[in-house]
Amino acid sequence: MSPNVKAFGFSVFPSPMNPGHSRSLILFSFLFPLLCSSPCIAQIEDANQLVLVVAATWNSNSGTMYLFERDGDGWMQYNIPWRVSLADSGLAWGIGLHKVPEGERTKVEGDRRSPAGVFEFGNFFGYDSLPPPGIKFPYRQATKVLHCVDDTGSVFYNSLVGEDEVIRDSSGRLPWKSSELMRLDSADYKYGIIVRHNPRAIPGKGSCIFLHVGRRDSSSTSGCTSMDESKILFLMQWLDPRKHPRLVQLPADAFRRYLIDWDLPLLLKN
């Protein structure tokens, strides 16, 4: 048996509960006696918290988010799964902790696809000057002078930069040609989490990927993953950097393909 194939917690979706309750019911667990068809790589081997987003297909612009925690008995589901919005065009393999399969679509700047794969979380952000109670990650206020740079020719590509942190040229221009302001007129960035996609900022491979507040019409995004305000706030308060949380986003076929190799939790419907 692969060393990465452990006892999996089998969970069903519980009856509605207060989000503050700790865990959903675990029915039973047993060893899954399967061998990997290829060398196993535990993409989340040191993670004890998992944010899992599963979409129906690569072109789906919505999915379902599951939260899991891991202890000696394996993965245990923490939440009642909720709907999230993905990018207009669906998913494409991003750059994170995983190995991108050869010959499959990869994310590029402007493709309006959310990144698929395994990712770490960066800092949190929001409109308020102080973080919401219970936040354990570093927090930054999203102001009208804070930008996320998507200019592939800028040294600040794929990073959050304040106007007061850079030197303008003689004409007063900022050192990038395009960026996204982080303080919007909408509530989209009222609460948000940076996804460490393309952390080396390879030009053209995608930038400014977040988990953030979704719009009331549940419309799709340009590359992020969005959800109800109450859900993103709950997520921000739940995530703990000491538990090395990971984000895994996959369409259903890739989830089944990497279920064992990546030591992912099983999902059972009612």
Coordinates of C-alpha atoms in Angstrom, one line a residue:
M1 CA 0.0 0.0 0.0
S2 CA 1.2 3.5 -0.8
P3 CA 2.4 5.3 2.4
N4 CA 0.0 8.2 1.3
V5 CA -3.1 6.0 1.4
K6 CA -4.4 6.3 4.9
A7 CA -7.6 5.7 6.8
F8 CA -10.2 8.0 5.2
G9 CA -13.1 9.5 7.2
F10 CA -16.4 8.8 5.4
S11 CA -18.8 11.6 6.0
V12 CA -22.3 12.4 4.9
F13 CA -23.7 15.9 4.7
P14 CA -25.3 16.5 8.1
S15 CA -28.5 18.2 8.9
P16 CA -28.2 22.0 9.1
M17 CA -26.2 23.2 12.0
N18 CA -24.7 26.3 13.4
P19 CA -21.4 27.2 11.5
G20 CA -19.7 27.4 14.8
H21 CA -20.2 23.8 15.6
S22 CA -17.0 21.9 15.2
R23 CA -17.4 18.9 12.9
S24 CA -19.9 16.9 10.9
L25 CA -20.7 13.3 11.9
I26 CA -18.1 10.7 10.9
L27 CA -19.8 7.4 10.2
F28 CA -16.9 5.1 9.8
S29 CA -13.4 4.7 8.4
F30 CA -11.2 1.9 7.0
L31 CA -8.0 1.4 5.1
F32 CA -8.4 1.8 1.3
P33 CA -6.3 -1.0 -0.1
L34 CA -5.3 0.5 -3.4
L35 CA -2.0 1.1 -5.1
C36 CA -1.1 4.2 -7.0
S37 CA -1.0 3.8 -10.7
S38 CA 1.9 6.2 -10.8
P39 CA 4.5 7.3 -8.2
C40 CA 2.5 8.9 -5.4
I41 CA 3.1 12.5 -4.5
A42 CA 1.4 13.8 -1.3
Q43 CA 0.6 17.3 -2.4
I44 CA -1.0 18.1 1.0
E45 CA 1.0 15.8 3.2
D46 CA 1.7 18.5 5.9
A47 CA -1.8 20.1 5.8
N48 CA -4.3 19.6 8.6
Q49 CA -6.9 21.9 7.1
L50 CA -8.2 21.6 3.6
V51 CA -10.4 23.9 1.5
L52 CA -11.7 21.7 -1.4
V53 CA -13.6 23.1 -4.4
V54 CA -15.0 20.6 -6.8
A55 CA -16.7 21.7 -10.1
A56 CA -18.7 19.5 -12.5
T57 CA -16.4 20.0 -15.5
W58 CA -13.4 22.1 -16.6
N59 CA -15.8 24.6 -18.1
S60 CA -18.1 25.0 -15.1
N61 CA -18.3 28.5 -13.7
S62 CA -19.5 27.3 -10.3
G63 CA -18.6 24.6 -7.8
T64 CA -19.0 23.3 -4.3
M65 CA -16.7 24.1 -1.4
Y66 CA -16.0 21.6 1.4
L67 CA -13.9 22.2 4.5
F68 CA -11.9 19.4 6.2
E69 CA -9.7 19.0 9.2
R70 CA -7.3 16.1 9.7
D71 CA -6.3 14.3 12.8
G72 CA -5.3 10.7 13.6
D73 CA -8.5 9.3 12.1
G74 CA -8.0 11.0 8.7
W75 CA -9.9 13.8 7.1
M76 CA -13.2 14.9 8.8
Q77 CA -15.7 17.2 7.2
Y78 CA -16.1 20.5 9.0
N79 CA -18.9 22.3 7.2
I80 CA -22.2 21.9 5.3
P81 CA -20.9 22.3 1.7
W82 CA -21.7 25.6 0.0
R83 CA -21.9 26.9 -3.5
V84 CA -19.1 29.1 -4.9
S85 CA -18.7 31.0 -8.2
L86 CA -15.7 30.3 -10.4
A87 CA -14.4 32.2 -13.5
D88 CA -16.6 32.7 -16.6
S89 CA -14.7 30.0 -18.6
G90 CA -14.2 27.5 -15.8
L91 CA -10.9 26.1 -14.7
A92 CA -7.4 25.5 -16.0
W93 CA -4.3 24.1 -14.3
G94 CA -2.5 26.8 -12.3
I95 CA 0.9 27.1 -10.8
G96 CA 1.0 25.9 -7.2
L97 CA 2.3 22.9 -5.2
H98 CA 1.2 20.3 -7.7
K99 CA 2.8 19.0 -10.9
V100 CA 0.8 20.1 -14.0
P101 CA -0.1 17.1 -16.2
E102 CA 1.6 17.3 -19.6
G103 CA -0.6 18.3 -22.5
E104 CA -3.4 19.7 -20.4
R105 CA -4.7 23.3 -20.5
T106 CA -2.8 25.7 -18.2
K107 CA -3.9 29.1 -17.0
V108 CA -2.6 32.2 -18.7
E109 CA -3.3 35.9 -18.0
G110 CA -6.7 37.1 -19.2
D111 CA -8.1 33.6 -19.9
R112 CA -11.0 34.1 -17.4
R113 CA -10.3 30.7 -15.8
S114 CA -9.8 29.9 -12.1
P115 CA -6.7 28.0 -11.3
A116 CA -6.9 24.3 -10.7
G117 CA -4.5 22.4 -8.4
V118 CA -3.1 22.7 -4.9
F119 CA -2.3 26.1 -3.4
E120 CA -1.2 27.8 -0.3
F121 CA -2.9 30.8 1.2
G122 CA -1.4 34.3 1.4
N123 CA -2.5 37.3 3.5
F124 CA -6.1 38.2 4.1
F125 CA -7.5 41.6 3.2
G126 CA -10.7 43.7 3.6
Y127 CA -12.2 47.1 3.6
D128 CA -12.0 47.6 7.4
S129 CA -8.9 49.0 9.0
L130 CA -8.9 46.2 11.5
P131 CA -9.3 42.5 10.8
P132 CA -12.5 40.7 11.8
P133 CA -12.3 39.0 15.2
G134 CA -10.6 35.7 15.3
I135 CA -8.4 36.2 12.2
K136 CA -5.1 34.3 12.5
F137 CA -3.4 35.2 9.2
P138 CA -1.8 38.6 8.5
Y139 CA -4.4 41.1 7.4
R140 CA -4.1 44.2 5.1
Q141 CA -6.7 46.9 4.5
A142 CA -7.8 47.2 0.9
T143 CA -7.7 50.9 0.3
K144 CA -8.2 53.1 -2.8
V145 CA -4.4 53.3 -3.2
L146 CA -3.8 49.6 -3.0
H147 CA -3.4 47.8 -6.3
C148 CA -3.0 44.2 -7.5
V149 CA -0.7 44.5 -10.5
D150 CA -1.6 42.4 -13.6
D151 CA 0.8 44.1 -16.0
T152 CA 3.0 41.3 -17.2
G153 CA 5.9 43.7 -17.9
S154 CA 6.0 45.2 -14.5
V155 CA 8.4 44.1 -11.7
F156 CA 5.4 44.2 -9.4
Y157 CA 3.4 41.6 -11.5
N158 CA 1.1 39.5 -9.4
S159 CA 1.6 41.4 -6.2
L160 CA -0.3 43.9 -3.9
V161 CA 1.4 47.2 -3.9
G162 CA 0.4 50.6 -2.4
E163 CA 0.9 53.8 -4.4
D164 CA 2.9 55.1 -1.5
E165 CA 5.3 52.2 -1.7
V166 CA 6.6 52.9 -5.2
I167 CA 8.4 55.7 -7.0
R168 CA 6.5 57.4 -9.9
D169 CA 8.3 58.4 -13.1
S170 CA 8.8 62.0 -14.1
S171 CA 5.3 62.2 -15.6
G172 CA 3.8 60.9 -12.4
R173 CA 2.9 57.5 -13.7
L174 CA 3.0 54.4 -11.6
P175 CA 5.4 51.6 -12.5
W176 CA 2.8 49.5 -14.2
K177 CA 0.4 49.9 -17.1
S178 CA -2.5 47.9 -15.7
S179 CA -3.7 46.9 -12.2
E180 CA -6.8 46.2 -10.2
L181 CA -7.8 48.6 -7.4
M182 CA -8.5 46.7 -4.2
R183 CA -11.1 49.1 -2.8
L184 CA -14.1 48.7 -5.1
D185 CA -17.5 50.4 -5.1
S186 CA -19.0 46.9 -4.7
A187 CA -18.6 44.5 -1.7
D188 CA -16.5 42.1 -3.7
Y189 CA -13.3 42.7 -1.7
K190 CA -15.0 43.5 1.6
Y191 CA -13.4 40.3 2.8
G192 CA -10.8 38.4 0.8
I193 CA -8.0 35.8 0.9
I194 CA -4.9 35.8 -1.4
V195 CA -4.4 32.5 -3.2
R196 CA -0.7 31.8 -3.8
H197 CA -1.1 31.0 -7.4
N198 CA 2.0 31.7 -9.6
P199 CA 4.0 32.6 -6.5
R200 CA 7.2 33.3 -8.5
A201 CA 5.2 35.7 -10.7
I202 CA 6.1 34.2 -14.0
P203 CA 4.9 36.7 -16.6
G204 CA 1.7 35.8 -18.3
K205 CA 0.8 32.8 -16.1
G206 CA -2.0 34.5 -14.2
S207 CA -2.2 37.0 -11.4
C208 CA -4.3 38.4 -8.6
I209 CA -6.2 35.3 -7.6
F210 CA -8.4 35.6 -4.5
L211 CA -11.2 34.0 -2.5
H212 CA -13.6 36.8 -2.0
V213 CA -17.2 38.0 -1.4
G214 CA -19.6 37.0 -4.2
R215 CA -22.2 39.2 -5.8
R216 CA -25.9 38.8 -4.9
D217 CA -26.7 37.4 -8.4
S218 CA -23.9 34.7 -7.9
S219 CA -22.3 35.8 -11.1
S220 CA -19.0 34.2 -12.2
T221 CA -15.7 35.9 -11.7
S222 CA -12.7 36.7 -14.0
G223 CA -10.4 34.2 -12.3
C224 CA -11.2 34.1 -8.6
T225 CA -13.5 32.0 -6.4
S226 CA -16.3 33.9 -4.7
M227 CA -19.0 33.0 -2.1
D228 CA -21.5 34.6 0.2
E229 CA -20.2 37.2 2.6
S230 CA -21.0 35.0 5.7
K231 CA -19.2 32.1 4.2
I232 CA -15.9 33.9 3.4
L233 CA -16.0 35.5 6.8
F234 CA -16.4 32.1 8.4
L235 CA -13.6 30.7 6.3
M236 CA -11.3 33.5 7.3
Q237 CA -11.9 32.9 11.0
W238 CA -11.5 29.1 10.6
L239 CA -8.2 29.0 8.7
D240 CA -5.2 28.6 10.9
P241 CA -1.6 29.0 9.5
R242 CA -0.3 26.6 12.2
K243 CA -2.4 23.9 10.5
H244 CA -0.8 24.5 7.1
P245 CA -4.1 24.9 5.2
R246 CA -4.3 24.2 1.5
L247 CA -6.7 25.1 -1.2
V248 CA -7.5 22.3 -3.8
Q249 CA -9.6 23.2 -6.8
L250 CA -10.5 20.6 -9.3
P251 CA -13.2 19.5 -11.7
A252 CA -14.8 16.2 -10.8
D253 CA -12.9 14.0 -13.2
A254 CA -9.5 15.3 -12.0
F255 CA -10.7 14.9 -8.4
R256 CA -11.3 11.2 -9.0
R257 CA -8.0 10.9 -10.8
Y258 CA -6.0 12.3 -7.9
L259 CA -8.1 11.1 -5.0
I260 CA -5.6 8.5 -3.8
D261 CA -2.3 10.0 -5.1
W262 CA -3.0 13.3 -3.3
D263 CA -4.5 11.8 -0.2
L264 CA -7.8 13.7 -0.6
P265 CA -10.9 13.0 1.4
L266 CA -13.7 11.0 0.0
L267 CA -17.0 12.8 -0.7
L268 CA -20.3 11.0 -0.2
K269 CA -23.7 12.4 -1.0
N270 CA -26.9 11.8 0.9

